[in-house]
């Protein structure tokens, strides 16, 4: 007799299909993508730190922080789209961790 866990796992596997593993080349491409976007995000943070240092009011500082967060979010979304192309998916909603 199977446990509830085993039954749930079987059901999940049926719903999500077989899990795909990456080739070494695909892993390298994902590592390059992560490195590229980590550098871009670091550049954004450095640029905005300078702007934050020049802010004269709390409201101005908060506006700069919000602008920086929006730009970083855009870069994170671009990163995920590039990684999704390698995984062969259109979104990150599959049951597999994409690192």
Backbone as numpy.savetxt, mean C-alpha at the origin, in Angstrom:
# Nx Ny Nz CAx CAy CAz Cx Cy Cz
-14.22 -36.22 11.64 -15.06 -35.05 11.64 -14.17 -33.80 11.64
-14.50 -32.85 10.77 -13.70 -31.64 10.65 -14.14 -30.59 11.67
-13.16 -29.82 12.11 -13.47 -28.75 13.05 -14.11 -27.58 12.31
-14.70 -26.68 13.06 -15.31 -25.49 12.46 -14.25 -24.68 11.71
-13.05 -24.64 12.27 -11.95 -23.92 11.64 -11.63 -24.51 10.27
-11.51 -25.83 10.20 -11.19 -26.49 8.93 -12.29 -26.27 7.90
-13.54 -26.33 8.33 -14.66 -26.09 7.42 -14.65 -24.65 6.90
-14.39 -23.71 7.80 -14.33 -22.30 7.40 -13.17 -22.07 6.43
-12.04 -22.70 6.68 -10.89 -22.56 5.80 -11.18 -23.12 4.42
-11.84 -24.26 4.35 -12.22 -24.84 3.06 -13.16 -23.91 2.30
-14.13 -23.35 3.02 -15.09 -22.44 2.39 -14.37 -21.20 1.86
-13.46 -20.67 2.64 -12.69 -19.50 2.22 -11.88 -19.81 0.98
-11.23 -20.96 0.93 -10.43 -21.34 -0.23 -11.30 -21.49 -1.47
-12.50 -22.02 -1.31 -13.41 -22.15 -2.45 -13.83 -20.79 -2.97
-14.09 -19.86 -2.04 -14.55 -18.53 -2.42 -13.44 -17.70 -3.06
-12.24 -17.79 -2.55 -11.15 -16.94 -3.03 -10.31 -17.59 -4.11
-10.48 -18.87 -4.33 -9.66 -19.56 -5.33 -8.31 -19.90 -4.76
-7.48 -20.46 -5.61 -6.14 -20.85 -5.18 -5.29 -19.61 -4.94
-4.46 -19.68 -3.91 -3.55 -18.59 -3.62 -2.38 -18.65 -4.58
-1.98 -17.50 -5.06 -0.90 -17.41 -6.03 0.37 -17.00 -5.31
1.48 -17.63 -5.69 2.77 -17.22 -5.15 3.53 -16.46 -6.22
4.37 -15.57 -5.78 5.15 -14.75 -6.70 6.44 -15.45 -7.10
6.87 -15.18 -8.33 8.16 -15.66 -8.79 9.24 -14.76 -8.18
10.49 -15.20 -8.17 11.56 -14.33 -7.67 11.63 -13.00 -8.42
11.36 -13.02 -9.73 11.38 -11.78 -10.51 10.27 -10.84 -10.07
9.09 -11.40 -9.80 7.97 -10.57 -9.35 8.25 -9.99 -7.96
8.86 -10.80 -7.11 9.22 -10.31 -5.77 10.20 -9.15 -5.88
11.15 -9.27 -6.81 12.13 -8.21 -7.01 11.45 -6.94 -7.52
10.51 -7.10 -8.45 9.77 -5.93 -8.97 9.00 -5.24 -7.86
8.37 -6.01 -6.99 7.62 -5.42 -5.88 8.57 -4.70 -4.93
9.73 -5.28 -4.68 10.72 -4.63 -3.82 11.18 -3.31 -4.44
11.36 -3.28 -5.77 11.75 -2.05 -6.45 10.64 -1.00 -6.36
9.40 -1.43 -6.51 8.27 -0.50 -6.39 8.24 0.09 -4.98
8.38 -0.76 -3.97 8.38 -0.27 -2.59 9.51 0.72 -2.36
10.68 0.41 -2.87 11.84 1.29 -2.70 11.59 2.64 -3.38
11.03 2.60 -4.59 10.75 3.83 -5.35 9.75 4.71 -4.59
8.67 4.11 -4.11 7.65 4.90 -3.44 8.07 5.32 -2.03
8.88 4.52 -1.36 9.42 4.95 -0.07 10.25 6.21 -0.26
11.04 6.26 -1.33 11.87 7.44 -1.61 10.99 8.65 -1.94
9.96 8.44 -2.75 9.06 9.55 -3.10 8.37 10.11 -1.86
7.93 9.22 -0.99 7.24 9.66 0.23 8.21 10.40 1.14
9.45 9.93 1.22 10.45 10.63 2.03 10.71 12.03 1.49
10.75 12.17 0.16 10.93 13.49 -0.45 9.78 14.42 -0.10
8.57 13.89 -0.15 7.39 14.70 0.19 7.47 15.14 1.65
7.82 14.24 2.54 7.91 14.58 3.96 8.96 15.66 4.20
10.09 15.55 3.54 11.15 16.55 3.70 10.67 17.91 3.21
10.03 17.93 2.04 9.54 19.19 1.48 8.49 19.82 2.39
7.61 19.01 2.94 6.55 19.56 3.79 7.06 19.93 5.18
8.11 19.29 5.66 8.68 19.69 6.94 9.18 21.13 6.87
9.76 21.49 5.74 10.23 22.86 5.55 9.04 23.82 5.56
7.98 23.45 4.86 6.77 24.30 4.84 6.17 24.42 6.24
6.16 23.31 6.98 5.58 23.34 8.33 6.40 24.25 9.25
7.70 24.27 9.04 8.56 25.13 9.84 8.31 26.60 9.60
7.79 26.93 8.43 7.51 28.33 8.08 6.08 28.74 8.40
5.26 27.80 8.83 3.86 28.12 9.14 3.80 29.09 10.31
2.95 30.10 10.19 2.87 31.12 11.23 1.68 30.93 12.17
0.71 30.11 11.77 -0.44 29.86 12.64 -0.70 28.36 12.73
-1.45 28.00 13.75 -1.82 26.60 13.93 -2.67 26.13 12.75
-3.59 26.97 12.29 -4.47 26.61 11.18 -3.65 26.37 9.90
-2.66 27.21 9.68 -1.80 27.05 8.51 -1.02 25.73 8.61
-0.54 25.43 9.79 0.19 24.19 10.02 -0.70 22.98 9.74
-1.93 23.01 10.25 -2.86 21.91 10.03 -3.20 21.75 8.55
-3.33 22.86 7.83 -3.61 22.80 6.39 -2.45 22.15 5.64
-1.23 22.49 6.04 -0.04 21.91 5.41 0.02 20.41 5.70
-0.27 20.04 6.95 -0.27 18.62 7.31 -1.31 17.84 6.50
-2.48 18.43 6.32 -3.54 17.77 5.55 -3.13 17.62 4.09
-2.50 18.64 3.55 -2.02 18.60 2.16 -0.96 17.50 2.00
-0.05 17.41 2.98 0.99 16.39 2.94 0.37 14.99 3.01
-0.59 14.81 3.90 -1.24 13.51 4.05 -1.94 13.11 2.75
-2.57 14.07 2.10 -3.26 13.80 0.84 -2.27 13.37 -0.24
-1.14 14.04 -0.31 -0.12 13.70 -1.30 0.48 12.31 -1.02
0.72 12.01 0.24 1.26 10.70 0.60 0.24 9.61 0.28
-1.03 9.87 0.56 -2.08 8.89 0.25 -2.12 8.61 -1.25
-1.98 9.65 -2.06 -1.97 9.49 -3.52 -0.81 8.58 -3.94
0.36 8.80 -3.36 1.52 7.97 -3.68 1.30 6.52 -3.24
0.69 6.32 -2.08 0.42 4.96 -1.59 -0.55 4.25 -2.54
-1.54 4.97 -3.05 -2.49 4.38 -3.99 -1.79 4.01 -5.30
-0.90 4.88 -5.78 -0.12 4.57 -6.99 0.73 3.32 -6.76
1.37 3.25 -5.59 2.20 2.09 -5.25 1.36 0.81 -5.32
0.17 0.85 -4.71 -0.67 -0.33 -4.68 -1.12 -0.72 -6.09
-1.44 0.26 -6.94 -1.83 -0.06 -8.32 -0.71 -0.76 -9.06
0.52 -0.28 -8.89 1.67 -0.92 -9.55 1.86 -2.35 -9.04
1.71 -2.54 -7.74 1.86 -3.88 -7.18 0.72 -4.79 -7.63
-0.48 -4.24 -7.74 -1.62 -5.03 -8.20 -1.41 -5.52 -9.63
-0.74 -4.73 -10.45 -0.45 -5.16 -11.82 0.41 -6.43 -11.80
1.36 -6.47 -10.90 2.23 -7.64 -10.79 1.45 -8.84 -10.27
0.60 -8.61 -9.29 -0.22 -9.68 -8.73 -1.29 -10.12 -9.72
-1.60 -9.26 -10.68 -2.64 -9.60 -11.65 -4.03 -9.35 -11.12
-4.14 -8.36 -10.23 -5.44 -8.01 -9.67 -5.72 -6.54 -9.90
-6.98 -6.16 -9.72 -7.36 -4.76 -9.89 -7.54 -4.05 -8.56
-7.66 -4.79 -7.49 -7.82 -4.18 -6.17 -7.12 -5.05 -5.15
-7.04 -4.54 -3.93 -6.38 -5.30 -2.87 -7.38 -6.06 -2.03
-8.47 -6.52 -2.64 -9.51 -7.19 -1.87 -9.37 -8.70 -1.85
-8.32 -9.26 -2.42 -8.16 -10.71 -2.37 -7.74 -11.11 -0.96
-7.82 -12.38 -0.66 -7.52 -12.85 0.67 -6.05 -12.98 0.96
-5.20 -12.51 0.07 -3.77 -12.71 0.22 -3.10 -11.41 0.62
-2.10 -11.48 1.42 -1.33 -10.31 1.81 -0.41 -9.93 0.67
-0.39 -8.65 0.34 0.44 -8.18 -0.78 1.52 -7.27 -0.25
2.69 -7.78 -0.07 3.77 -6.98 0.48 4.85 -6.78 -0.53
